[in-house]
Amino acid sequence: MSEEKIYDITVIGGGPVGMFTAFYAGLRNAKVKIIETLPVLGGQVSLLYPDKTIYDVAGFPRIKGTDLIEQLEDQMEAFDQTICLEEEVLTVTKTEAGYFELKTNKDTHYSKTVIVTVGKGAFIPRKLKIPGAEIYETTNLHYLVSNIEQYRNKKVAICGGGDSAVDWALTLKEVAEKVYLVHRRDKFRAHEYPVSLVKNSSVEVLTPYVPTSLSGDRDALETVTFTKVKSDESLTLDVDYFVVNYGFTSTLGPVKNWGLNTLKQEIVVNPKMETSVAGIYAAGDIATYEGKIKLIATGFGEAPTAVNHAIHYIHPEMHTQPAQSTSLDFTNG
């Protein structure tokens, strides 16, 4: 095997954490490759939340998903890295020579170490369990928000109590004629600050209600009826769009066959971000350990840990603790 074909670090997953992992590996002069199943970098942010405002990235009081991905791409451009899009890694095996062979649906790749940053894996939205709901899924019943402009000057009802529902309510209130946020509990699961913002905004918050029936013709949903929890009280809203944010179900897909120790669809790691297979690391939402908090910011912190220990795995004589980034100048290379 030619040494030119063997990379130092292969990052599986090109979402925000994978992108930052690749950038940071570049800081360590590693030869890096990213393999991503989607046709673009950015992962779930690019696919599901391009117009969503993100509040928990250090240095940005607020930033849109598309802008965050653009910033990460600009950051990565400092280094000449190989990016393979629309490739799904099917198997990861260790060769007798000690490096990893990664077979995808298109090619075979070789790497000294692997860092898995596939987020929550393959995912599908949790759908509305109301008879006839599927009729409107191709028109104005949405589980994802992909184009914010289609909601301009429209009446939009959003169902859900997590960060996505609250963040979309805050985002759409700037373009929609009217936004309702409906949740089955009085208390939201989302972060307290955006919840306080939405409660003090033009968004009409309705709790505790659950959707119980839909009405409209075959072309579009026109009204949604909600029933108050533990009550016969109900209300009906005229809507142009109904956005349901009940979260997603995820699956590890081929990852579950790579011989890694997993727990509840996640890869178990130690404080070094090491998996149960020497030379394979994980970071971001796919990685789990006691006390883990799932935020993009957390994944950004885990990435340098994984990279530095991967570098030490390749070069045991090198210190795990690198030079401070403030002492480096890679802008004039």
Coordinates of N, CA and C in Angstrom, one line a residue, residues 137-291:
E137 N -48.7 15.9 4.0 CA -47.3 16.0 4.2 C -46.6 16.5 2.9
T138 N -47.2 16.4 1.8 CA -46.6 16.9 0.5 C -47.0 18.4 0.2
T139 N -47.8 18.9 1.1 CA -48.3 20.3 0.9 C -47.8 21.2 2.0
N140 N -48.7 21.3 3.1 CA -48.4 22.3 4.1 C -48.3 21.8 5.5
L141 N -48.2 20.5 5.7 CA -47.8 19.9 7.0 C -46.3 19.5 6.9
H142 N -45.5 20.2 7.7 CA -44.1 20.1 7.5 C -43.5 19.5 8.8
Y143 N -42.5 18.7 8.7 CA -41.7 18.2 9.8 C -40.3 18.8 9.8
L144 N -39.9 19.5 8.7 CA -38.7 20.2 8.5 C -38.9 21.6 7.9
V145 N -38.1 22.5 8.3 CA -38.2 23.9 7.7 C -37.0 24.0 6.8
S146 N -37.2 24.0 5.5 CA -36.1 24.1 4.5 C -36.0 25.5 3.8
N147 N -37.2 26.2 3.7 CA -37.2 27.4 3.0 C -38.0 28.4 3.8
I148 N -37.4 29.3 4.5 CA -38.1 30.2 5.4 C -39.0 31.2 4.6
E149 N -38.7 31.5 3.4 CA -39.5 32.4 2.6 C -40.9 31.9 2.3
Q150 N -41.1 30.6 2.3 CA -42.5 30.1 2.0 C -43.5 30.5 3.1
Y151 N -43.0 30.8 4.3 CA -43.8 31.2 5.4 C -44.1 32.7 5.5
R152 N -43.6 33.4 4.6 CA -43.7 34.9 4.7 C -45.2 35.3 4.6
N153 N -45.6 36.1 5.5 CA -47.0 36.6 5.6 C -48.1 35.5 5.7
K154 N -47.7 34.4 6.2 CA -48.6 33.3 6.4 C -48.9 33.0 7.9
K155 N -50.0 32.3 8.1 CA -50.3 31.9 9.5 C -49.7 30.5 9.7
V156 N -48.9 30.4 10.8 CA -48.1 29.2 11.0 C -48.3 28.7 12.4
A157 N -48.7 27.4 12.6 CA -48.8 26.8 13.9 C -47.6 25.8 14.0
I158 N -46.9 25.9 15.1 CA -45.8 25.0 15.4 C -46.1 24.2 16.6
C159 N -45.9 22.9 16.5 CA -46.1 22.0 17.6 C -44.8 21.4 18.2
G160 N -44.6 21.5 19.5 CA -43.3 20.9 20.1 C -42.9 21.7 21.2
G161 N -42.1 21.1 22.1 CA -41.6 21.9 23.3 C -40.1 21.9 23.4
G162 N -39.4 21.4 22.4 CA -37.9 21.4 22.5 C -37.3 22.6 21.9
D163 N -36.0 22.6 21.8 CA -35.3 23.8 21.2 C -35.7 24.1 19.8
S164 N -35.9 23.1 19.0 CA -36.2 23.3 17.6 C -37.5 24.1 17.4
A165 N -38.5 23.6 18.2 CA -39.8 24.3 18.1 C -39.7 25.7 18.5
V166 N -39.1 26.0 19.6 CA -38.9 27.3 20.2 C -38.1 28.2 19.2
D167 N -37.0 27.7 18.7 CA -36.1 28.4 17.8 C -36.8 28.8 16.5
W168 N -37.6 27.8 16.0 CA -38.3 28.1 14.8 C -39.4 29.1 15.0
A169 N -40.1 29.1 16.2 CA -41.1 30.1 16.5 C -40.4 31.5 16.5
L170 N -39.2 31.6 17.1 CA -38.5 32.9 17.1 C -38.1 33.3 15.7
T171 N -37.7 32.4 14.9 CA -37.2 32.7 13.6 C -38.4 33.1 12.7
L172 N -39.5 32.3 12.7 CA -40.6 32.6 11.8 C -41.4 33.8 12.1
K173 N -41.4 34.2 13.4 CA -42.2 35.4 13.8 C -41.7 36.6 13.0
E174 N -40.5 36.6 12.5 CA -40.0 37.7 11.8 C -40.5 37.8 10.3
V175 N -41.0 36.7 9.8 CA -41.5 36.7 8.5 C -43.0 36.4 8.3
A176 N -43.5 35.6 9.3 CA -44.9 35.1 9.2 C -45.9 36.2 9.6
E177 N -47.1 36.1 9.2 CA -48.2 37.0 9.7 C -48.5 36.7 11.1
K178 N -48.6 35.4 11.4 CA -48.9 35.0 12.8 C -48.3 33.7 13.1
V179 N -47.7 33.5 14.3 CA -47.1 32.3 14.7 C -47.7 31.8 16.0
Y180 N -48.2 30.5 16.0 CA -48.6 29.9 17.2 C -47.6 28.8 17.6
L181 N -47.3 28.8 18.9 CA -46.4 27.7 19.4 C -47.3 26.9 20.4
V182 N -47.5 25.6 20.1 CA -48.4 24.7 20.9 C -47.6 23.6 21.5
H183 N -47.8 23.4 22.8 CA -47.0 22.3 23.4 C -48.0 21.6 24.4
R184 N -47.7 20.3 24.5 CA -48.6 19.5 25.4 C -48.4 19.6 26.9
R185 N -47.4 20.4 27.2 CA -47.1 20.6 28.6 C -47.0 22.1 28.8
D186 N -47.1 22.6 30.1 CA -46.9 24.0 30.4 C -45.4 24.4 30.4
K187 N -44.6 23.4 30.8 CA -43.2 23.6 30.8 C -42.5 23.1 29.5
F188 N -41.6 23.9 29.0 CA -40.9 23.5 27.8 C -39.6 22.8 28.1
R189 N -39.1 22.0 27.2 CA -37.8 21.3 27.3 C -36.7 22.2 26.8
A190 N -37.0 23.2 26.1 CA -36.0 24.1 25.5 C -35.3 24.9 26.5
H191 N -34.1 25.5 26.1 CA -33.4 26.3 27.0 C -34.2 27.5 27.5
E192 N -34.0 27.9 28.7 CA -34.8 28.9 29.4 C -34.8 30.2 28.7
Y193 N -33.7 30.6 28.2 CA -33.6 32.0 27.6 C -34.5 32.1 26.4
P194 N -34.3 31.2 25.4 CA -35.2 31.4 24.2 C -36.7 31.2 24.5
V195 N -37.0 30.4 25.6 CA -38.4 30.2 26.0 C -38.9 31.6 26.5
S196 N -38.1 32.3 27.3 CA -38.5 33.6 27.8 C -38.7 34.6 26.6
L197 N -37.8 34.5 25.6 CA -37.9 35.4 24.5 C -39.2 35.1 23.7
V198 N -39.6 33.8 23.5 CA -40.8 33.5 22.8 C -42.0 33.9 23.5
K199 N -42.0 33.8 24.9 CA -43.1 34.2 25.7 C -43.4 35.7 25.7
N200 N -42.3 36.4 25.5 CA -42.4 37.9 25.5 C -42.4 38.5 24.1
S201 N -42.8 37.6 23.1 CA -42.8 38.1 21.7 C -44.2 38.1 21.2
S202 N -44.3 38.3 19.9 CA -45.6 38.2 19.2 C -46.2 36.8 19.0
V203 N -45.3 35.8 19.3 CA -45.8 34.4 19.2 C -46.9 34.1 20.2
E204 N -47.9 33.5 19.8 CA -49.0 33.1 20.7 C -48.7 31.7 21.2
V205 N -48.4 31.6 22.5 CA -48.1 30.3 23.1 C -49.3 29.7 23.7
L206 N -49.6 28.4 23.3 CA -50.8 27.7 23.8 C -50.4 26.4 24.5
T207 N -50.6 26.3 25.8 CA -50.3 25.1 26.5 C -51.4 24.9 27.5
P208 N -51.6 23.6 28.0 CA -51.1 22.4 27.4 C -52.1 21.8 26.4
Y209 N -51.8 21.8 25.2 CA -52.7 21.4 24.1 C -52.0 20.3 23.2
V210 N -52.8 19.4 22.7 CA -52.3 18.4 21.7 C -53.2 18.5 20.5
P211 N -52.6 18.3 19.3 CA -53.4 18.3 18.1 C -54.3 17.0 18.0
T212 N -55.5 17.2 17.7 CA -56.4 16.0 17.7 C -57.1 15.8 16.3
S213 N -57.2 16.8 15.5 CA -57.8 16.6 14.2 C -57.4 17.6 13.2
L214 N -57.4 17.3 11.9 CA -57.0 18.1 10.8 C -58.1 18.3 9.8
S215 N -58.2 19.4 9.2 CA -59.3 19.6 8.2 C -58.7 20.4 7.0
G216 N -59.2 20.0 5.9 CA -58.8 20.7 4.6 C -59.2 19.9 3.4
D217 N -58.9 20.4 2.3 CA -59.2 19.6 1.1 C -57.9 18.8 0.8
R218 N -57.9 18.1 -0.3 CA -56.7 17.2 -0.6 C -55.5 18.0 -1.1
D219 N -55.7 19.3 -1.4 CA -54.6 20.1 -1.8 C -53.9 20.8 -0.6
A220 N -54.6 21.0 0.5 CA -53.9 21.7 1.6 C -54.7 21.6 2.9
L221 N -53.9 21.6 4.0 CA -54.5 21.7 5.3 C -55.0 23.1 5.6
E222 N -56.2 23.2 6.2 CA -56.8 24.5 6.4 C -56.9 24.8 7.9
T223 N -57.3 23.8 8.7 CA -57.4 24.1 10.1 C -56.9 22.9 10.9
V224 N -56.4 23.2 12.1 CA -56.0 22.2 13.1 C -56.7 22.4 14.4
T225 N -57.3 21.4 14.9 CA -58.0 21.4 16.2 C -57.1 20.8 17.3
F226 N -57.0 21.6 18.4 CA -56.2 21.1 19.5 C -57.1 20.9 20.7
T227 N -56.9 19.9 21.5 CA -57.6 19.7 22.7 C -56.7 19.8 23.9
K228 N -57.3 20.5 24.9 CA -56.5 20.8 26.1 C -56.3 19.5 26.9
V229 N -55.1 19.2 27.4 CA -54.8 18.0 28.1 C -55.6 17.9 29.3
K230 N -56.2 16.7 29.5 CA -57.0 16.3 30.7 C -58.3 17.2 30.8
S231 N -58.8 17.5 29.6 CA -60.0 18.4 29.5 C -60.7 18.1 28.2
D232 N -61.9 18.5 28.1 CA -62.7 18.5 26.9 C -62.6 19.8 26.1
E233 N -61.9 20.7 26.7 CA -61.8 22.0 26.0 C -61.0 21.9 24.7
S234 N -61.4 22.6 23.7 CA -60.6 22.5 22.4 C -60.7 23.9 21.7
L235 N -59.8 24.0 20.8 CA -59.7 25.2 20.0 C -59.3 24.9 18.6
T236 N -59.7 25.6 17.6 CA -59.4 25.3 16.2 C -58.7 26.6 15.6
L237 N -57.5 26.3 15.0 CA -56.8 27.4 14.4 C -56.8 27.3 12.9
D238 N -57.0 28.4 12.2 CA -56.8 28.5 10.8 C -55.3 28.7 10.5
V239 N -54.8 27.8 9.6 CA -53.4 27.8 9.4 C -53.1 27.7 7.9
D240 N -52.0 28.4 7.5 CA -51.5 28.2 6.1 C -50.4 27.1 6.1
Y241 N -49.7 26.9 7.3 CA -48.7 25.9 7.5 C -48.8 25.3 8.9
F242 N -48.6 24.0 9.0 CA -48.5 23.4 10.3 C -47.1 22.7 10.4
V243 N -46.3 23.1 11.3 CA -44.9 22.6 11.5 C -44.9 21.8 12.8
V244 N -44.6 20.5 12.6 CA -44.5 19.6 13.8 C -43.1 19.3 14.1
N245 N -42.6 19.7 15.3 CA -41.3 19.4 15.7 C -41.3 18.5 16.9
Y246 N -41.5 17.2 16.6 CA -41.5 16.2 17.7 C -40.2 15.5 17.8
G247 N -39.2 16.0 17.1 CA -37.9 15.3 17.2 C -37.7 14.2 16.1
F248 N -36.7 13.4 16.2 CA -36.3 12.4 15.3 C -36.0 11.1 15.9
T249 N -36.3 10.0 15.2 CA -35.7 8.8 15.6 C -34.5 8.5 14.8
S250 N -33.5 7.9 15.4 CA -32.2 7.8 14.8 C -31.8 6.3 14.8
T251 N -30.9 6.0 13.9 CA -30.3 4.7 13.9 C -28.8 4.8 13.5
L252 N -28.0 3.9 14.1 CA -26.6 3.9 13.8 C -26.3 3.5 12.3
G253 N -27.2 2.7 11.7 CA -26.9 2.2 10.4 C -25.7 1.3 10.4
P254 N -24.9 1.4 9.4 CA -23.7 0.5 9.3 C -22.8 0.6 10.5
V255 N -22.8 1.7 11.2 CA -21.9 1.9 12.4 C -22.0 0.8 13.4
K256 N -23.2 0.3 13.6 CA -23.4 -0.7 14.6 C -22.7 -2.0 14.3
N257 N -22.2 -2.1 13.1 CA -21.5 -3.4 12.7 C -19.9 -3.2 12.7
W258 N -19.4 -2.1 13.2 CA -18.0 -1.8 13.2 C -17.3 -2.3 14.4
G259 N -18.0 -3.0 15.3 CA -17.3 -3.6 16.5 C -17.1 -2.6 17.6
L260 N -17.8 -1.5 17.6 CA -17.6 -0.5 18.6 C -18.6 -0.8 19.8
N261 N -18.2 -0.4 21.0 CA -19.1 -0.5 22.1 C -20.1 0.6 22.0
T262 N -21.4 0.3 21.9 CA -22.5 1.3 21.8 C -23.5 1.2 22.9
L263 N -24.2 2.3 23.1 CA -25.2 2.3 24.1 C -26.4 3.2 23.6
K264 N -27.5 2.7 23.5 CA -28.7 3.5 23.0 C -28.4 4.3 21.8
Q265 N -27.9 3.6 20.7 CA -27.7 4.2 19.4 C -26.5 5.3 19.5
E266 N -25.6 5.2 20.5 CA -24.5 6.1 20.6 C -23.2 5.3 20.8
I267 N -22.1 5.9 20.5 CA -20.8 5.2 20.7 C -20.2 5.6 22.0
V268 N -19.9 4.6 22.8 CA -19.3 4.9 24.2 C -17.8 5.3 24.0
V269 N -17.5 6.4 24.6 CA -16.1 6.8 24.6 C -15.6 7.1 26.0
N270 N -14.2 7.2 26.1 CA -13.6 7.6 27.4 C -13.2 9.0 27.4
P271 N -12.6 9.6 28.4 CA -12.3 11.0 28.4 C -11.3 11.4 27.3
K272 N -10.7 10.5 26.6 CA -9.8 10.8 25.5 C -10.6 10.7 24.2
M273 N -11.9 10.5 24.2 CA -12.7 10.3 23.1 C -12.4 9.0 22.3
E274 N -11.7 8.1 23.0 CA -11.4 6.8 22.4 C -12.6 5.9 22.5
T275 N -12.8 5.1 21.4 CA -13.9 4.1 21.4 C -13.3 2.8 22.0
S276 N -14.0 1.7 21.9 CA -13.5 0.4 22.3 C -12.5 -0.2 21.4
V277 N -12.3 0.4 20.2 CA -11.4 0.0 19.2 C -10.2 1.0 19.2
A278 N -9.0 0.5 19.5 CA -7.9 1.4 19.4 C -7.7 2.1 18.1
G279 N -7.5 3.4 18.1 CA -7.3 4.1 16.8 C -8.6 4.7 16.3
I280 N -9.8 4.3 16.8 CA -11.0 4.9 16.4 C -11.6 5.8 17.5
Y281 N -11.9 7.0 17.2 CA -12.4 8.0 18.2 C -13.8 8.5 17.8
A282 N -14.5 9.2 18.6 CA -15.8 9.7 18.3 C -16.0 11.0 19.0
A283 N -16.7 11.9 18.4 CA -17.0 13.3 18.9 C -18.4 13.7 18.5
G284 N -19.0 14.7 19.2 CA -20.3 15.2 18.8 C -21.4 14.3 19.4
D285 N -22.6 14.4 18.8 CA -23.8 13.8 19.3 C -23.7 12.3 19.3
I286 N -22.9 11.7 18.4 CA -22.7 10.2 18.4 C -22.0 9.7 19.6
A287 N -21.2 10.5 20.2 CA -20.3 10.0 21.3 C -21.1 10.2 22.6
T288 N -20.9 9.2 23.5 CA -21.6 9.3 24.8 C -20.7 8.9 25.9
Y289 N -20.9 9.5 27.1 CA -20.1 9.2 28.3 C -20.9 9.8 29.4
E290 N -20.6 9.4 30.6 CA -21.4 9.9 31.8 C -21.4 11.4 31.9
G291 N -22.5 12.0 32.0 CA -22.6 13.5 32.2 C -22.6 14.3 30.9

